[in-house]
mmCIF file of C-alpha atoms and ligand atoms in Angstrom:
data_model
loop_
_atom_site.group_PDB
_atom_site.id
_atom_site.type_symbol
_atom_site.label_atom_id
_atom_site.label_comp_id
_atom_site.label_asym_id
_atom_site.label_seq_id
_atom_site.Cartn_x
_atom_site.Cartn_y
_atom_site.Cartn_z
ATOM 1 C CA MET A 1 -6.225 18.190 3.409
ATOM 2 C CA ALA A 2 -5.417 19.802 6.772
ATOM 3 C CA ALA A 3 -7.045 16.883 8.601
ATOM 4 C CA LEU A 4 -5.038 14.437 6.481
ATOM 5 C CA GLU A 5 -1.808 16.263 7.309
ATOM 6 C CA GLY A 6 -2.739 16.024 10.992
ATOM 7 C CA LEU A 7 -3.394 12.279 10.719
ATOM 8 C CA LEU A 8 -0.050 11.736 8.966
ATOM 9 C CA ASP A 9 1.816 13.883 11.493
ATOM 10 C CA GLY A 10 0.372 11.774 14.295
ATOM 11 C CA GLU A 11 1.590 8.595 12.569
ATOM 12 C CA GLN A 12 5.038 9.989 11.743
ATOM 13 C CA LYS A 13 6.613 8.779 14.975
ATOM 14 C CA GLY A 14 5.818 5.152 14.065
ATOM 15 C CA THR A 15 4.641 2.281 16.249
ATOM 16 C CA PRO A 16 6.323 -0.263 18.552
ATOM 17 C CA ALA A 17 5.668 -2.932 15.887
ATOM 18 C CA GLY A 18 7.400 -0.786 13.275
ATOM 19 C CA HIS A 19 10.345 -0.127 15.564
ATOM 20 C CA TYR A 20 10.657 -3.853 16.281
ATOM 21 C CA LEU A 21 10.648 -4.759 12.592
ATOM 22 C CA ALA A 22 13.173 -2.035 11.742
ATOM 23 C CA GLU A 23 15.642 -2.651 14.550
ATOM 24 C CA GLU A 24 15.154 -6.085 16.096
ATOM 25 C CA ALA A 25 13.325 -8.613 13.922
ATOM 26 C CA SER A 26 15.249 -11.666 12.765
ATOM 27 C CA ARG A 27 15.475 -12.538 9.072
ATOM 28 C CA GLU A 28 12.895 -15.267 9.673
ATOM 29 C CA GLN A 29 10.477 -12.814 11.296
ATOM 30 C CA PHE A 30 10.964 -10.270 8.500
ATOM 31 C CA THR A 31 10.355 -13.042 5.954
ATOM 32 C CA LEU A 32 7.052 -13.900 7.653
ATOM 33 C CA VAL A 33 5.932 -10.267 7.367
ATOM 34 C CA VAL A 34 6.879 -10.245 3.667
ATOM 35 C CA ARG A 35 4.913 -13.481 3.230
ATOM 36 C CA GLU A 36 1.906 -11.915 4.960
ATOM 37 C CA PHE A 37 1.724 -9.105 2.385
ATOM 38 C CA ALA A 38 2.531 -11.265 -0.648
ATOM 39 C CA LEU A 39 -1.043 -11.216 -1.987
ATOM 40 C CA ASP A 40 -0.883 -7.421 -1.926
ATOM 41 C CA GLY A 41 2.606 -7.165 -3.462
ATOM 42 C CA LEU A 42 1.948 -9.753 -6.185
ATOM 43 C CA THR A 43 -1.263 -8.052 -7.337
ATOM 44 C CA GLU A 44 -0.149 -4.504 -6.664
ATOM 45 C CA ALA A 45 -2.474 -1.794 -7.951
ATOM 46 C CA GLN A 46 -4.459 -4.178 -10.195
ATOM 47 C CA ASN A 47 -7.582 -3.635 -8.133
ATOM 48 C CA PHE A 48 -7.459 0.173 -8.618
ATOM 49 C CA PHE A 49 -8.490 0.126 -12.280
ATOM 50 C CA PRO A 50 -12.286 -0.030 -11.884
ATOM 51 C CA ILE A 51 -12.262 3.456 -10.333
ATOM 52 C CA ILE A 52 -10.955 5.090 -13.536
ATOM 53 C CA PRO A 53 -14.235 5.280 -15.549
ATOM 54 C CA ARG A 54 -16.009 6.638 -12.466
ATOM 55 C CA LEU A 55 -13.798 9.753 -12.289
ATOM 56 C CA PRO A 56 -13.973 12.961 -14.337
ATOM 57 C CA ILE A 57 -11.360 12.972 -17.119
ATOM 58 C CA ARG A 58 -8.797 15.255 -15.473
ATOM 59 C CA ALA A 59 -8.907 13.207 -12.263
ATOM 60 C CA GLN A 60 -8.556 10.072 -14.422
ATOM 61 C CA MET A 61 -5.283 11.467 -15.776
ATOM 62 C CA ALA A 62 -3.855 12.046 -12.287
ATOM 63 C CA VAL A 63 -4.774 8.535 -11.102
ATOM 64 C CA MET A 64 -3.486 7.051 -14.385
ATOM 65 C CA ARG A 65 -0.092 8.710 -13.789
ATOM 66 C CA VAL A 66 0.018 6.905 -10.439
ATOM 67 C CA LEU A 67 -0.988 3.615 -12.057
ATOM 68 C CA ILE A 68 1.614 3.969 -14.813
ATOM 69 C CA ASP A 69 4.329 4.118 -12.134
ATOM 70 C CA GLU A 70 2.815 1.155 -10.286
ATOM 71 C CA PHE A 71 3.214 -0.808 -13.534
ATOM 72 C CA GLY A 72 6.817 0.289 -14.089
ATOM 73 C CA CYS A 73 5.914 2.701 -16.914
ATOM 74 C CA GLY A 74 5.319 -0.411 -19.011
ATOM 75 C CA ASN A 75 8.670 -1.997 -18.100
ATOM 76 C CA LEU A 76 8.083 -5.289 -16.273
ATOM 77 C CA GLN A 77 11.420 -5.054 -14.440
ATOM 78 C CA GLN A 78 10.249 -1.839 -12.733
ATOM 79 C CA ALA A 79 6.662 -2.913 -11.998
ATOM 80 C CA HIS A 80 6.016 -2.884 -8.267
ATOM 81 C CA SER A 81 4.665 -6.442 -8.378
ATOM 82 C CA GLN A 82 7.955 -7.519 -10.012
ATOM 83 C CA LEU A 83 9.982 -5.753 -7.303
ATOM 84 C CA TYR A 84 7.965 -7.786 -4.788
ATOM 85 C CA ARG A 85 8.629 -10.985 -6.738
ATOM 86 C CA ASN A 86 12.366 -10.228 -6.570
ATOM 87 C CA LEU A 87 12.096 -9.832 -2.783
ATOM 88 C CA LEU A 88 10.078 -13.064 -2.426
ATOM 89 C CA THR A 89 12.692 -14.927 -4.471
ATOM 90 C CA GLU A 90 15.573 -13.676 -2.323
ATOM 91 C CA LEU A 91 13.735 -14.779 0.818
ATOM 92 C CA GLY A 92 13.001 -18.240 -0.607
ATOM 93 C CA LEU A 93 9.246 -17.688 -0.878
ATOM 94 C CA PRO A 94 7.123 -18.944 -3.800
ATOM 95 C CA LEU A 95 5.751 -16.638 -6.516
ATOM 96 C CA ASP A 96 2.467 -18.504 -6.922
ATOM 97 C CA LEU A 97 -0.523 -16.549 -5.585
ATOM 98 C CA ASN A 98 -2.334 -19.732 -4.576
ATOM 99 C CA HIS A 99 0.392 -20.542 -2.080
ATOM 100 C CA TYR A 100 -0.605 -17.515 0.010
ATOM 101 C CA LEU A 101 -4.376 -17.872 0.075
ATOM 102 C CA ASP A 102 -4.440 -19.957 3.261
ATOM 103 C CA HIS A 103 -1.474 -18.227 4.968
ATOM 104 C CA THR A 104 -2.927 -14.739 4.853
ATOM 105 C CA SER A 105 -4.687 -13.357 7.919
ATOM 106 C CA ASP A 106 -8.168 -11.865 8.078
ATOM 107 C CA GLU A 107 -6.632 -8.496 8.962
ATOM 108 C CA THR A 108 -4.619 -8.477 5.720
ATOM 109 C CA TYR A 109 -7.621 -9.604 3.674
ATOM 110 C CA ALA A 110 -9.647 -6.755 5.185
ATOM 111 C CA PHE A 111 -7.030 -4.302 3.858
ATOM 112 C CA LEU A 112 -6.818 -6.013 0.456
ATOM 113 C CA ASN A 113 -10.529 -6.462 -0.044
ATOM 114 C CA VAL A 114 -11.524 -2.914 0.842
ATOM 115 C CA PHE A 115 -10.239 -1.828 -2.576
ATOM 116 C CA TYR A 116 -12.936 -3.913 -4.286
ATOM 117 C CA TRP A 117 -15.508 -2.001 -2.299
ATOM 118 C CA LEU A 118 -13.730 1.337 -2.777
ATOM 119 C CA THR A 119 -13.435 1.029 -6.550
ATOM 120 C CA GLN A 120 -16.503 -0.982 -7.576
ATOM 121 C CA ARG A 121 -19.311 -0.993 -5.045
ATOM 122 C CA VAL A 122 -18.785 2.287 -3.226
ATOM 123 C CA PRO A 123 -21.652 4.781 -3.753
ATOM 124 C CA ASP A 124 -19.295 7.797 -4.129
ATOM 125 C CA VAL A 125 -15.721 8.107 -5.409
ATOM 126 C CA GLU A 126 -14.692 10.365 -2.511
ATOM 127 C CA TYR A 127 -14.098 7.302 -0.324
ATOM 128 C CA PHE A 128 -11.547 5.907 -2.796
ATOM 129 C CA LEU A 129 -9.856 9.264 -3.359
ATOM 130 C CA GLY A 130 -9.496 9.881 0.371
ATOM 131 C CA ALA A 131 -8.256 6.344 0.960
ATOM 132 C CA LEU A 132 -5.618 6.394 -1.783
ATOM 133 C CA ALA A 133 -4.567 9.962 -0.946
ATOM 134 C CA TYR A 134 -3.908 8.726 2.588
ATOM 135 C CA LEU A 135 -2.151 5.531 1.497
ATOM 136 C CA GLU A 136 0.236 7.197 -0.963
ATOM 137 C CA ALA A 137 1.014 9.960 1.539
ATOM 138 C CA SER A 138 1.648 7.559 4.425
ATOM 139 C CA ILE A 139 3.929 5.083 2.667
ATOM 140 C CA PRO A 140 7.144 7.154 2.394
ATOM 141 C CA ALA A 141 7.341 7.362 6.201
ATOM 142 C CA ALA A 142 5.851 3.896 6.849
ATOM 143 C CA PHE A 143 8.231 1.998 4.536
ATOM 144 C CA THR A 144 11.346 3.502 6.139
ATOM 145 C CA VAL A 145 10.796 0.613 8.599
ATOM 146 C CA GLN A 146 11.261 -2.067 5.935
ATOM 147 C CA VAL A 147 14.082 -0.132 4.240
ATOM 148 C CA ARG A 148 15.950 -0.104 7.556
ATOM 149 C CA ALA A 149 15.195 -3.805 8.185
ATOM 150 C CA CYS A 150 16.558 -4.740 4.735
ATOM 151 C CA GLU A 151 19.748 -2.730 5.346
ATOM 152 C CA ARG A 152 20.239 -4.252 8.784
ATOM 153 C CA LEU A 153 19.553 -7.838 7.651
ATOM 154 C CA GLY A 154 21.615 -7.572 4.443
ATOM 155 C CA ILE A 155 18.601 -8.143 2.175
ATOM 156 C CA THR A 156 19.589 -6.888 -1.281
ATOM 157 C CA HIS A 157 16.164 -6.828 -2.992
ATOM 158 C CA GLY A 158 14.593 -4.215 -0.748
ATOM 159 C CA ARG A 159 13.950 -1.923 -3.673
ATOM 160 C CA TYR A 160 10.226 -2.619 -3.433
ATOM 161 C CA TYR A 161 10.321 -0.512 -0.261
ATOM 162 C CA SER A 162 12.914 2.137 -1.208
ATOM 163 C CA GLU A 163 11.176 2.759 -4.540
ATOM 164 C CA HIS A 164 7.920 3.477 -2.684
ATOM 165 C CA VAL A 165 9.657 5.882 -0.293
ATOM 166 C CA HIS A 166 10.743 7.776 -3.426
ATOM 167 C CA ILE A 167 7.780 7.530 -5.803
ATOM 168 C CA ASP A 168 4.886 7.793 -3.359
ATOM 169 C CA ASP A 169 5.864 11.370 -2.623
ATOM 170 C CA PHE A 170 4.851 12.067 -6.259
ATOM 171 C CA HIS A 171 1.764 9.870 -5.902
ATOM 172 C CA ARG A 172 0.715 11.884 -2.840
ATOM 173 C CA LYS A 173 0.714 15.033 -5.009
ATOM 174 C CA GLU A 174 -1.138 13.309 -7.859
ATOM 175 C CA MET A 175 -3.874 12.130 -5.505
ATOM 176 C CA GLN A 176 -4.311 15.631 -4.089
ATOM 177 C CA LEU A 177 -4.559 16.854 -7.676
ATOM 178 C CA ALA A 178 -7.137 14.141 -8.442
ATOM 179 C CA ILE A 179 -9.248 15.388 -5.538
ATOM 180 C CA ARG A 180 -8.984 19.013 -6.728
ATOM 181 C CA GLU A 181 -9.839 17.998 -10.308
ATOM 182 C CA CYS A 182 -12.917 16.142 -9.072
ATOM 183 C CA GLY A 183 -13.853 19.157 -6.986
ATOM 184 C CA ALA A 184 -13.585 21.387 -10.053
ATOM 185 C CA THR A 185 -16.303 19.419 -11.857
ATOM 186 C CA ARG A 186 -18.779 18.807 -9.039
ATOM 187 C CA ALA A 187 -19.340 19.367 -5.340
ATOM 188 C CA MET A 188 -17.217 17.014 -3.258
ATOM 189 C CA ASP A 189 -18.149 15.745 0.177
ATOM 190 C CA PRO A 190 -15.058 16.212 2.389
ATOM 191 C CA THR A 191 -16.544 13.962 5.086
ATOM 192 C CA LYS A 192 -16.448 11.020 2.657
ATOM 193 C CA LEU A 193 -12.826 11.799 1.711
ATOM 194 C CA TRP A 194 -11.948 11.843 5.388
ATOM 195 C CA ILE A 195 -13.786 8.556 6.081
ATOM 196 C CA GLY A 196 -11.812 6.950 3.235
ATOM 197 C CA ALA A 197 -8.543 8.147 4.753
ATOM 198 C CA LEU A 198 -9.465 6.940 8.246
ATOM 199 C CA LEU A 199 -10.680 3.600 6.889
ATOM 200 C CA LEU A 200 -7.378 2.887 5.142
ATOM 201 C CA SER A 201 -5.342 4.107 8.102
ATOM 202 C CA GLU A 202 -7.224 1.730 10.387
ATOM 203 C CA LEU A 203 -7.060 -1.271 8.032
ATOM 204 C CA ILE A 204 -3.381 -0.998 7.071
ATOM 205 C CA GLY A 205 -2.371 -0.201 10.644
ATOM 206 C CA THR A 206 -4.243 -3.212 12.005
ATOM 207 C CA ALA A 207 -2.895 -5.514 9.273
ATOM 208 C CA PHE A 208 0.689 -4.429 9.916
ATOM 209 C CA GLU A 209 0.386 -4.816 13.699
ATOM 210 C CA ALA A 210 -1.121 -8.296 13.271
ATOM 211 C CA ALA A 211 1.583 -9.300 10.770
ATOM 212 C CA VAL A 212 4.415 -8.325 13.123
ATOM 213 C CA ARG A 213 2.702 -9.938 16.119
ATOM 214 C CA ARG A 214 2.204 -13.214 14.217
ATOM 215 C CA ALA A 215 5.776 -13.186 12.897
ATOM 216 C CA ARG A 216 7.057 -12.841 16.464
ATOM 217 C CA GLU A 217 4.849 -15.692 17.671
ATOM 218 C CA GLU A 218 5.570 -17.998 14.753
ATOM 219 C CA ALA A 219 9.295 -17.555 14.248
HETATM 220 FE FE1 FE2 B 1 3.291 0.638 -5.525
HETATM 221 FE FE1 FE2 B 2 2.172 4.498 -5.133
#
């Protein structure tokens, strides 16, 4: 947990790509970044479910509370994938998954696909728990970039981002609880938790950098 805090502190100041998107990107460039992450937004959290039966029951409850929020507490209008659909619609982008299959970069697929490994093929659940603990904890600071870009560009359906800034603070706590609950039932390997966190940090960071770079080249 201390190492994770240190990693997050180091990332707090943001990156040049983040600063560019927040303060300088055109609407067209921002739209290209939204398009780049459409496969993630449209399928949000669906690929987490296979981890549930692999966790002890109390850790299952903590991760389920996260998942319930991701799915709008059962209200489609609040589901994170629906918030992304609203954003895509405002920006004139299609809602059909197939449209994005050929537009999406290898860097983004690496981030998306790691969850299939983390939840289904991974030998130990620590990797997933460390990865999701990192992701939920990093998003409130990371998405301030997109919140600012939406404000600046007059995009009205930026709630996908502002909702994450709010709710992922709770998800950060739930994931730390999930780790403690797992640790209460069996010995946990902190090195594997840490590798999961570093893996996600590297993959999401690389995907974001590549998305902003491509948007600047393409627009
Ligand atoms: Fe979400
Ligand atoms: Fe979340």
